[in-house]
Short mmCIF file of C-alpha atoms and ligand atoms in Angstrom, two decimals:
data_model
loop_
_atom_site.label_atom_id
_atom_site.label_comp_id
_atom_site.label_asym_id
_atom_site.label_seq_id
_atom_site.Cartn_x
_atom_site.Cartn_y
_atom_site.Cartn_z
CA MET S 236 0.14 0.06 0.03
CA GLN S 237 1.47 3.14 -1.31
CA LEU S 238 0.49 5.20 2.30
CA VAL S 239 2.39 2.28 4.24
CA SER S 240 5.75 2.84 2.36
CA TRP S 241 5.53 7.01 2.59
CA LEU S 242 5.06 6.43 6.11
CA ARG S 243 7.90 4.12 6.54
CA ASP S 244 10.26 6.32 4.25
CA SER S 245 9.45 9.47 5.56
CA LYS S 246 12.00 11.15 7.73
CA ARG S 247 9.89 14.89 8.41
CA MET S 248 6.73 13.93 8.10
CA LEU S 249 3.71 16.53 8.71
CA ILE S 250 0.61 15.29 10.25
CA PHE S 251 -2.47 17.75 10.04
CA THR S 252 -5.95 16.84 12.07
CA GLY S 253 -9.11 17.94 12.15
CA ALA S 254 -12.70 16.85 13.87
CA GLY S 255 -12.68 13.30 12.13
CA VAL S 256 -9.70 12.35 14.39
CA SER S 257 -11.81 13.15 17.76
CA THR S 258 -15.22 11.91 17.31
CA GLY S 259 -13.80 8.56 17.97
CA SER S 260 -12.81 9.95 21.29
CA GLY S 261 -16.47 11.46 21.67
CA ILE S 262 -15.83 14.92 20.98
CA PRO S 263 -18.88 16.13 18.77
CA ASP S 264 -17.93 17.83 15.82
CA PHE S 265 -19.19 21.08 16.54
CA ARG S 266 -19.32 22.36 12.95
CA GLY S 267 -21.53 19.24 11.76
CA PRO S 268 -25.13 18.70 11.44
CA ASN S 269 -25.98 18.30 15.16
CA GLY S 270 -23.23 20.71 16.13
CA VAL S 271 -23.65 23.30 18.66
CA TRP S 272 -24.00 26.15 16.50
CA LYS S 273 -26.82 25.02 15.49
CA ARG S 274 -28.41 25.72 18.84
CA ARG S 275 -25.99 28.51 19.83
CA GLN S 276 -24.80 31.99 19.10
CA PRO S 277 -21.06 32.29 19.00
CA VAL S 278 -19.62 34.99 20.90
CA TYR S 279 -17.43 37.10 18.89
CA TYR S 280 -13.93 37.71 20.67
CA GLN S 281 -14.63 41.61 20.55
CA ASP S 282 -17.68 41.25 22.31
CA PHE S 283 -15.80 39.29 25.15
CA MET S 284 -13.59 42.04 25.88
CA LYS S 285 -16.39 44.62 25.99
CA SER S 286 -19.45 43.03 27.48
CA GLU S 287 -20.04 40.99 30.92
CA ALA S 288 -23.07 39.68 29.34
CA ALA S 289 -21.01 38.36 26.31
CA ARG S 290 -18.53 36.86 28.88
CA VAL S 291 -20.98 34.99 31.05
CA GLU S 292 -23.02 33.50 27.47
CA HIS S 293 -19.16 32.24 26.52
CA TRP S 294 -18.19 30.76 29.91
CA ASP S 295 -21.66 29.07 29.79
CA TYR S 296 -21.34 27.65 26.41
CA LYS S 297 -17.87 26.55 27.47
CA LEU S 298 -19.10 25.13 30.73
CA GLU S 299 -21.77 23.08 28.77
CA GLY S 300 -18.81 21.36 27.17
CA TRP S 301 -16.26 21.05 29.85
CA ALA S 302 -16.86 17.44 31.34
CA ALA S 303 -16.97 15.90 27.83
CA PHE S 304 -13.43 17.71 27.27
CA ARG S 305 -12.13 16.67 30.73
CA ASP S 306 -13.21 13.16 30.60
CA ALA S 307 -12.05 12.24 26.63
CA LYS S 308 -9.41 10.03 26.30
CA PRO S 309 -6.91 9.60 23.46
CA ASN S 310 -7.89 7.19 20.52
CA ALA S 311 -6.24 4.74 18.29
CA THR S 312 -5.41 7.54 15.87
CA HIS S 313 -3.75 9.84 18.42
CA LEU S 314 -1.73 6.85 19.73
CA ALA S 315 -0.46 5.90 16.11
CA ILE S 316 0.57 9.58 15.74
CA VAL S 317 2.87 9.02 18.77
CA ARG S 318 4.34 5.99 17.72
CA LEU S 319 5.26 7.76 14.50
CA GLU S 320 6.98 10.39 16.64
CA HIS S 321 8.79 7.92 18.67
CA ALA S 322 10.17 6.01 15.81
CA GLY S 323 11.56 9.11 14.40
CA GLY S 324 9.69 10.26 11.26
CA LEU S 325 7.33 12.72 12.26
CA ASN S 326 8.41 16.50 12.18
CA ALA S 327 5.10 18.09 13.27
CA VAL S 328 1.39 17.61 14.19
CA VAL S 329 -0.62 20.82 13.15
CA THR S 330 -4.11 20.35 14.37
CA GLN S 331 -7.56 22.44 14.19
CA ASN S 332 -8.64 20.53 17.17
CA ILE S 333 -9.31 21.95 20.70
CA ASP S 334 -9.50 19.07 22.67
CA GLY S 335 -5.92 18.37 23.63
CA LEU S 336 -5.85 15.26 22.95
CA HIS S 337 -2.54 14.86 20.91
CA LEU S 338 -0.80 16.30 23.96
CA ARG S 339 -2.55 13.92 26.14
CA ALA S 340 -2.11 11.22 23.98
CA GLY S 341 1.72 11.93 24.38
CA THR S 342 2.83 14.24 21.12
CA SER S 343 5.62 16.20 22.52
CA ALA S 344 4.33 19.75 22.90
CA ALA S 345 7.59 21.11 20.99
CA ARG S 346 5.93 19.24 17.83
CA LEU S 347 2.95 20.31 18.10
CA VAL S 348 0.74 23.48 16.91
CA GLU S 349 -2.85 23.87 17.98
CA LEU S 350 -3.79 26.43 15.48
CA HIS S 351 -7.10 26.75 17.08
CA GLY S 352 -5.81 26.90 20.58
CA THR S 353 -6.93 24.56 23.35
CA ASN S 354 -9.53 23.82 25.91
CA SER S 355 -6.90 22.30 28.16
CA PHE S 356 -6.28 25.62 29.45
CA VAL S 357 -7.75 29.19 30.72
CA GLU S 358 -5.69 32.01 29.45
CA CYS S 359 -5.69 35.50 31.00
CA GLN S 360 -6.20 37.81 27.84
CA THR S 361 -3.81 40.81 29.82
CA CYS S 362 -1.05 38.64 31.29
CA ARG S 363 -1.37 35.63 29.05
CA GLU S 364 -0.69 33.51 31.90
CA ARG S 365 -2.20 29.97 31.61
CA SER S 366 -4.13 27.97 34.26
CA GLU S 367 -5.80 24.75 34.68
CA PRO S 368 -9.81 24.97 33.70
CA GLY S 369 -11.22 23.32 36.39
CA PRO S 370 -11.45 25.57 39.18
CA HIS S 371 -12.56 28.37 36.91
CA PHE S 372 -15.51 26.76 36.00
CA GLU S 373 -16.32 25.16 39.29
CA PHE S 374 -16.25 29.05 40.31
CA PHE S 375 -18.34 29.71 37.15
CA ALA S 376 -20.80 27.29 37.70
CA LYS S 377 -21.28 28.60 41.56
CA THR S 378 -21.27 32.50 41.05
CA ARG S 379 -22.58 32.91 37.21
CA GLN S 380 -19.43 35.39 37.30
CA PRO S 381 -16.80 35.16 34.48
CA PRO S 382 -13.73 34.65 36.40
CA ARG S 383 -10.77 37.17 36.32
CA CYS S 384 -6.84 36.45 36.36
CA ALA S 385 -5.08 37.97 39.74
CA CYS S 386 -3.51 40.65 37.49
CA GLY S 387 -7.23 41.96 36.88
CA GLY S 388 -7.46 40.89 33.01
CA LEU S 389 -9.96 38.75 31.66
CA LEU S 390 -9.81 34.78 31.67
CA LYS S 391 -10.87 33.07 28.57
CA PRO S 392 -10.53 29.22 27.73
CA ALA S 393 -7.28 29.18 25.37
CA THR S 394 -9.25 28.50 22.20
CA ILE S 395 -9.35 31.08 19.46
CA SER S 396 -12.41 32.66 19.32
CA PHE S 397 -14.77 33.80 16.41
CA GLY S 398 -13.25 37.46 15.21
CA GLN S 399 -10.07 36.19 16.99
CA ASN S 400 -7.07 36.05 14.71
CA LEU S 401 -4.74 32.96 14.99
CA ARG S 402 -1.45 33.17 17.05
CA GLU S 403 1.27 34.38 14.88
CA GLU S 404 3.82 32.33 16.61
CA ASP S 405 1.60 29.10 15.88
CA LEU S 406 1.30 30.18 12.38
CA ALA S 407 4.72 30.86 11.88
CA ARG S 408 5.89 27.06 13.46
CA ALA S 409 3.07 25.90 11.34
CA THR S 410 4.33 27.26 8.11
CA GLU S 411 8.04 26.54 8.97
CA ALA S 412 6.67 22.55 9.60
CA ALA S 413 5.21 22.71 5.98
CA ARG S 414 8.64 24.05 4.58
CA GLN S 415 10.47 21.25 6.21
CA ALA S 416 7.78 18.10 5.61
CA ASP S 417 8.77 15.39 3.05
CA LEU S 418 5.16 14.16 3.60
CA VAL S 419 2.13 15.46 4.37
CA VAL S 420 -1.13 13.79 5.68
CA ALA S 421 -4.40 15.00 6.31
CA LEU S 422 -6.49 13.27 8.80
CA GLY S 423 -10.11 13.83 9.40
CA SER S 424 -10.74 17.56 7.91
CA THR S 425 -12.79 18.54 5.55
CA LEU S 426 -9.84 20.91 4.72
CA SER S 427 -12.71 23.83 4.30
CA VAL S 428 -11.32 26.38 7.24
CA TYR S 429 -8.60 28.92 6.42
CA PRO S 430 -6.00 29.55 7.13
CA ALA S 431 -5.36 26.51 8.55
CA ALA S 432 -6.12 24.38 5.54
CA GLU S 433 -3.51 26.33 3.56
CA VAL S 434 -0.86 24.40 5.94
CA PRO S 435 -1.13 20.98 4.16
CA LEU S 436 -1.12 22.76 0.54
CA LEU S 437 2.59 24.52 1.36
CA ALA S 438 3.92 21.23 1.84
CA ALA S 439 1.98 19.72 -1.11
CA ARG S 440 3.13 22.87 -3.53
CA ARG S 441 6.82 21.61 -2.74
CA GLY S 442 6.17 18.37 -4.89
CA MET S 443 5.91 16.56 -1.68
CA PRO S 444 3.40 13.76 -1.55
CA TYR S 445 -0.01 14.78 0.11
CA VAL S 446 -2.27 12.17 1.39
CA VAL S 447 -5.88 12.94 2.68
CA ILE S 448 -7.74 10.53 4.90
CA ASN S 449 -11.71 11.78 5.58
CA GLN S 450 -15.02 10.44 5.66
CA GLY S 451 -16.71 12.40 3.29
CA ALA S 452 -15.79 15.29 0.63
CA THR S 453 -12.97 17.60 1.46
CA GLU S 454 -12.20 21.10 -0.12
CA HIS S 455 -9.22 19.60 -1.55
CA ASP S 456 -10.44 16.54 -3.32
CA GLY S 457 -9.52 17.11 -7.03
CA LEU S 458 -6.53 19.29 -6.51
CA ALA S 459 -3.44 18.03 -8.28
CA GLU S 460 -1.57 18.19 -5.36
CA VAL S 461 -3.54 15.55 -3.40
CA SER S 462 -1.15 12.36 -4.51
CA LEU S 463 -3.57 9.92 -2.64
CA ARG S 464 -7.30 10.55 -1.48
CA LEU S 465 -8.44 7.78 1.05
CA GLU S 466 -12.39 7.73 1.86
CA GLY S 467 -13.32 6.35 5.19
CA ASP S 468 -13.38 6.62 9.09
CA VAL S 469 -9.58 7.60 9.75
CA GLY S 470 -9.73 5.43 13.01
CA GLU S 471 -10.19 2.39 10.53
CA ILE S 472 -7.52 3.23 7.96
CA PHE S 473 -4.61 5.54 9.81
CA PRO S 474 -3.61 3.19 12.91
CA GLY S 475 -3.38 0.09 10.69
CA ALA S 476 -1.27 1.62 8.17
CA VAL S 477 0.97 3.08 11.05
CA ASP S 478 1.40 -0.19 12.37
CA ALA S 479 2.39 -1.88 8.98
CA ALA S 480 4.74 1.08 8.52
CA LEU S 481 6.68 0.55 11.81
CA GLN S 482 6.91 -3.29 11.31
ZN1 LIG I 710 -3.27 38.08 34.18
#
C-alpha cells in the first residue's frame, strides 16, 4: 500500500488533523449537522472583551462542553501519531482540534501546533498566563460570574474565538513545518477552514506527497496536489497503516 511505504520512508512528516480524528473519542464535531452552532450563537472575541453579558454567555457555552472535554481519552489515531514520533519520522502535528488530545496522548509540545487553541487551559487576556480550567469552571458554575486573573485581566478558555486571529507564533511554526515536510497527511479534516487548511497545501506545493484521509468530501478533493485520497473513517484506516509501516 502506497501510504504504508510513504509512512515508512518519511523522515520529516507533517500530520494535519481535524474533527474526524476526535469523533472516536466522543468529541462532537461542532461544525457538523448536530453541532452546537445550530443551537447557540457564537460569542465574538470583540464582544467577549467589552461585554460582561457576552462573557457570561461564552463561559456558559464552554461549561456545557467542559465535562466531555475533561473526560475524553485519546483514541487509536492519536496513539498511532505518537508511535510515528517515537519511531523518528514525525516532524510536526498541526491540529485544528481544541480538545488537547494529541498532547494527552503523548505528542510532545515542541512538535505540536494547536492552531485553534486548546480547551486544556484558561488564558488571561492581559498577562497571557495559562492555568488549569477546573477551578475556573467550578467558580463560574457556582457564581455565574466570569472568572478574572489575579492581575485583573479577563480569563478565557485558551481557544481561538470567532473574530480572533490565530496566534502568529503558531502560524509561523505550522508554516515552517510545512516548509520542512517530506510527506504531509491530512486526517479527518474537511480542509474547509482557512488559513489552517493552507498548511498541508504549502507542503504539497513543494512537490511532497500529500495524503488526504477523511470520511466525506473535502475541499481539497480533486486538487492536483493531492497524491492519494482515502475515503473512510480515519480510525479504521490510519492506525493499521502506521502499524504496517513500523513493523
Ligand atoms: Zn493576568
